[in-house]
PDB file of C-alpha atoms in Angstrom:
ATOM      1  CA  UNK A   1     112.596  89.732 125.650  1.00 75.00           C
ATOM      2  CA  UNK A   2     115.675  91.228 124.010  1.00 83.00           C
ATOM      3  CA  UNK A   3     113.627  92.438 121.030  1.00 79.00           C
ATOM      4  CA  UNK A   4     111.177  94.122 123.396  1.00 79.00           C
ATOM      5  CA  UNK A   5     114.008  95.991 125.129  1.00 81.00           C
ATOM      6  CA  UNK A   6     115.501  97.136 121.820  1.00 80.00           C
ATOM      7  CA  UNK A   7     112.123  98.263 120.507  1.00 78.00           C
ATOM      8  CA  UNK A   8     111.443 100.157 123.723  1.00 79.00           C
ATOM      9  CA  UNK A   9     114.832 101.860 123.503  1.00 74.00           C
ATOM     10  CA  UNK A  10     114.258 102.910 119.887  1.00 70.00           C
ATOM     11  CA  UNK A  11     110.796 104.278 120.672  1.00 68.00           C
ATOM     12  CA  UNK A  12     112.126 106.152 123.697  1.00 67.00           C
ATOM     13  CA  UNK A  13     114.846 107.690 121.521  1.00 68.00           C
ATOM     14  CA  UNK A  14     112.322 108.789 118.924  1.00 71.00           C
ATOM     15  CA  UNK A  15     110.068 110.316 121.575  1.00 65.00           C
ATOM     16  CA  UNK A  16     112.994 112.123 123.181  1.00 63.00           C
ATOM     17  CA  UNK A  17     114.143 113.523 119.851  1.00 65.00           C
ATOM     18  CA  UNK A  18     110.596 114.703 119.145  1.00 58.00           C
ATOM     19  CA  UNK A  19     110.463 116.454 122.516  1.00 54.00           C
ATOM     20  CA  UNK A  20     113.782 118.181 121.800  1.00 55.00           C
ATOM     21  CA  UNK A  21     112.438 119.402 118.461  1.00 55.00           C
ATOM     22  CA  UNK A  22     109.244 120.632 120.109  1.00 52.00           C
ATOM     23  CA  UNK A  23     111.221 122.493 122.776  1.00 52.00           C
ATOM     24  CA  UNK A  24     113.404 124.015 120.054  1.00 50.00           C
ATOM     25  CA  UNK A  25     110.339 125.523 118.350  1.00 51.00           C
ATOM     26  CA  UNK A  26     108.659 126.631 121.583  1.00 47.00           C
ATOM     27  CA  UNK A  27     110.975 129.568 122.320  1.00 49.00           C
ATOM     28  CA  UNK A  28     109.439 131.806 119.661  1.00 46.00           C
ATOM     29  CA  UNK A  29     112.411 132.497 117.416  1.00 45.00           C
ATOM     30  CA  UNK A  30     112.611 131.399 113.835  1.00 51.00           C
ATOM     31  CA  UNK A  31     115.806 130.318 112.161  1.00 50.00           C
ATOM     32  CA  UNK A  32     116.538 131.144 108.549  1.00 62.00           C
ATOM     33  CA  UNK A  33     118.438 127.879 108.079  1.00 76.00           C
ATOM     34  CA  UNK A  34     117.308 124.462 109.317  1.00 81.00           C
ATOM     35  CA  UNK A  35     119.212 123.314 112.371  1.00 85.00           C
ATOM     36  CA  UNK A  36     120.960 120.050 113.095  1.00 89.00           C
ATOM     37  CA  UNK A  37     117.911 118.572 114.841  1.00 90.00           C
ATOM     38  CA  UNK A  38     115.622 119.443 111.929  1.00 88.00           C
ATOM     39  CA  UNK A  39     118.037 117.933 109.409  1.00 90.00           C
ATOM     40  CA  UNK A  40     118.671 114.803 111.473  1.00 91.00           C
ATOM     41  CA  UNK A  41     115.005 114.122 112.159  1.00 91.00           C
ATOM     42  CA  UNK A  42     114.184 114.810 108.520  1.00 91.00           C
ATOM     43  CA  UNK A  43     116.815 112.317 107.353  1.00 92.00           C
ATOM     44  CA  UNK A  44     116.121 109.570 109.889  1.00 93.00           C
ATOM     45  CA  UNK A  45     112.371 109.863 110.443  1.00 92.00           C
ATOM     46  CA  UNK A  46     110.556 111.955 107.844  1.00 91.00           C
ATOM     47  CA  UNK A  47     112.223 110.768 104.632  1.00 93.00           C
ATOM     48  CA  UNK A  48     111.733 107.025 105.261  1.00 94.00           C
ATOM     49  CA  UNK A  49     108.109 107.651 106.256  1.00 94.00           C
ATOM     50  CA  UNK A  50     107.529 109.777 103.153  1.00 93.00           C
ATOM     51  CA  UNK A  51     109.103 107.083 100.994  1.00 94.00           C
ATOM     52  CA  UNK A  52     106.618 104.611 102.455  1.00 95.00           C
ATOM     53  CA  UNK A  53     103.749 107.041 101.844  1.00 94.00           C
ATOM     54  CA  UNK A  54     104.881 107.410  98.223  1.00 95.00           C
ATOM     55  CA  UNK A  55     104.970 103.629  97.749  1.00 96.00           C
ATOM     56  CA  UNK A  56     101.548 103.171  99.357  1.00 96.00           C
ATOM     57  CA  UNK A  57     100.145 106.049  97.294  1.00 95.00           C
ATOM     58  CA  UNK A  58     101.482 104.509  94.083  1.00 96.00           C
ATOM     59  CA  UNK A  59      99.899 101.183  95.013  1.00 96.00           C
ATOM     60  CA  UNK A  60      96.568 102.817  95.824  1.00 96.00           C
ATOM     61  CA  UNK A  61      96.745 104.767  92.557  1.00 96.00           C
ATOM     62  CA  UNK A  62      97.278 101.599  90.510  1.00 96.00           C
ATOM     63  CA  UNK A  63      94.495  99.752  92.346  1.00 96.00           C
ATOM     64  CA  UNK A  64      92.060 102.647  91.940  1.00 95.00           C
ATOM     65  CA  UNK A  65      93.006 103.325  88.315  1.00 95.00           C
ATOM     66  CA  UNK A  66      89.905 101.671  86.765  1.00 95.00           C
ATOM     67  CA  UNK A  67      87.615 103.713  89.001  1.00 94.00           C
ATOM     68  CA  UNK A  68      89.466 106.989  88.460  1.00 94.00           C
ATOM     69  CA  UNK A  69      89.426 106.338  84.700  1.00 93.00           C
ATOM     70  CA  UNK A  70      85.644 105.967  84.822  1.00 94.00           C
ATOM     71  CA  UNK A  71      85.407 109.175  86.848  1.00 93.00           C
ATOM     72  CA  UNK A  72      87.795 111.016  84.546  1.00 93.00           C
ATOM     73  CA  UNK A  73      90.130 112.261  87.262  1.00 93.00           C
ATOM     74  CA  UNK A  74      93.333 110.309  86.589  1.00 94.00           C
ATOM     75  CA  UNK A  75      95.619 113.406  86.624  1.00 95.00           C
ATOM     76  CA  UNK A  76      94.263 114.630  89.967  1.00 95.00           C
ATOM     77  CA  UNK A  77      94.554 111.198  91.567  1.00 94.00           C
ATOM     78  CA  UNK A  78      98.101 110.755  90.274  1.00 94.00           C
ATOM     79  CA  UNK A  79      99.105 114.189  91.487  1.00 95.00           C
ATOM     80  CA  UNK A  80      97.707 113.690  94.993  1.00 94.00           C
ATOM     81  CA  UNK A  81      98.665 110.052  95.530  1.00 94.00           C
ATOM     82  CA  UNK A  82     102.082 109.848  93.838  1.00 94.00           C
ATOM     83  CA  UNK A  83     103.525 113.189  92.737  1.00 94.00           C
ATOM     84  CA  UNK A  84     103.033 115.259  95.905  1.00 93.00           C
ATOM     85  CA  UNK A  85     104.480 112.650  98.323  1.00 92.00           C
ATOM     86  CA  UNK A  86     107.299 111.952  95.843  1.00 92.00           C
ATOM     87  CA  UNK A  87     108.121 115.654  95.605  1.00 91.00           C
ATOM     88  CA  UNK A  88     108.214 115.961  99.386  1.00 90.00           C
ATOM     89  CA  UNK A  89     110.439 112.880  99.609  1.00 90.00           C
ATOM     90  CA  UNK A  90     112.985 113.553  96.870  1.00 89.00           C
ATOM     91  CA  UNK A  91     112.898 117.269  95.981  1.00 89.00           C
ATOM     92  CA  UNK A  92     112.654 119.039  99.341  1.00 86.00           C
ATOM     93  CA  UNK A  93     115.987 120.135 100.808  1.00 87.00           C
ATOM     94  CA  UNK A  94     117.094 118.463 104.039  1.00 86.00           C
ATOM     95  CA  UNK A  95     115.362 120.047 107.022  1.00 86.00           C
ATOM     96  CA  UNK A  96     113.198 122.409 104.919  1.00 85.00           C
ATOM     97  CA  UNK A  97     109.465 122.595 105.371  1.00 79.00           C
ATOM     98  CA  UNK A  98     108.518 123.448 101.765  1.00 77.00           C
ATOM     99  CA  UNK A  99     109.445 121.481  98.666  1.00 71.00           C
ATOM    100  CA  UNK A 100     112.129 122.810  96.339  1.00 67.00           C
ATOM    101  CA  UNK A 101     115.631 121.976  95.233  1.00 63.00           C
ATOM    102  CA  UNK A 102     117.615 124.288  97.480  1.00 58.00           C
ATOM    103  CA  UNK A 103     117.645 127.126  99.988  1.00 56.00           C
ATOM    104  CA  UNK A 104     117.361 129.854  97.318  1.00 57.00           C
ATOM    105  CA  UNK A 105     114.218 128.305  95.905  1.00 55.00           C
ATOM    106  CA  UNK A 106     112.868 127.846  99.426  1.00 55.00           C
ATOM    107  CA  UNK A 107     113.362 131.542 100.191  1.00 58.00           C
ATOM    108  CA  UNK A 108     111.660 132.461  96.908  1.00 60.00           C
ATOM    109  CA  UNK A 109     108.560 130.423  97.833  1.00 57.00           C
ATOM    110  CA  UNK A 110     107.945 132.370 101.062  1.00 54.00           C
TER     111      UNK A 110
END
């Protein structure tokens, strides 16, 4: 019963933080720098999920390697299953929406 209460509290906190982020974007103004909510949700929610996606993608890539070798598309499969999620996990600046090492590179990509 205690585990159920703790799980419910964590899920309620995640849903509330998501609603705050949605309300933040609903007012029609765009910030040039990511805010505290974007950075916090990126650190606590997005990065761990992206790390899991990278690990699952690497596993799927290794399992599908014989089939992709027969099809001749190993570089494309590696890029889509491992490199892109890894870049989003480790290279993107905290709270940014596009991958890159820092704010200057982010502004150059727009």
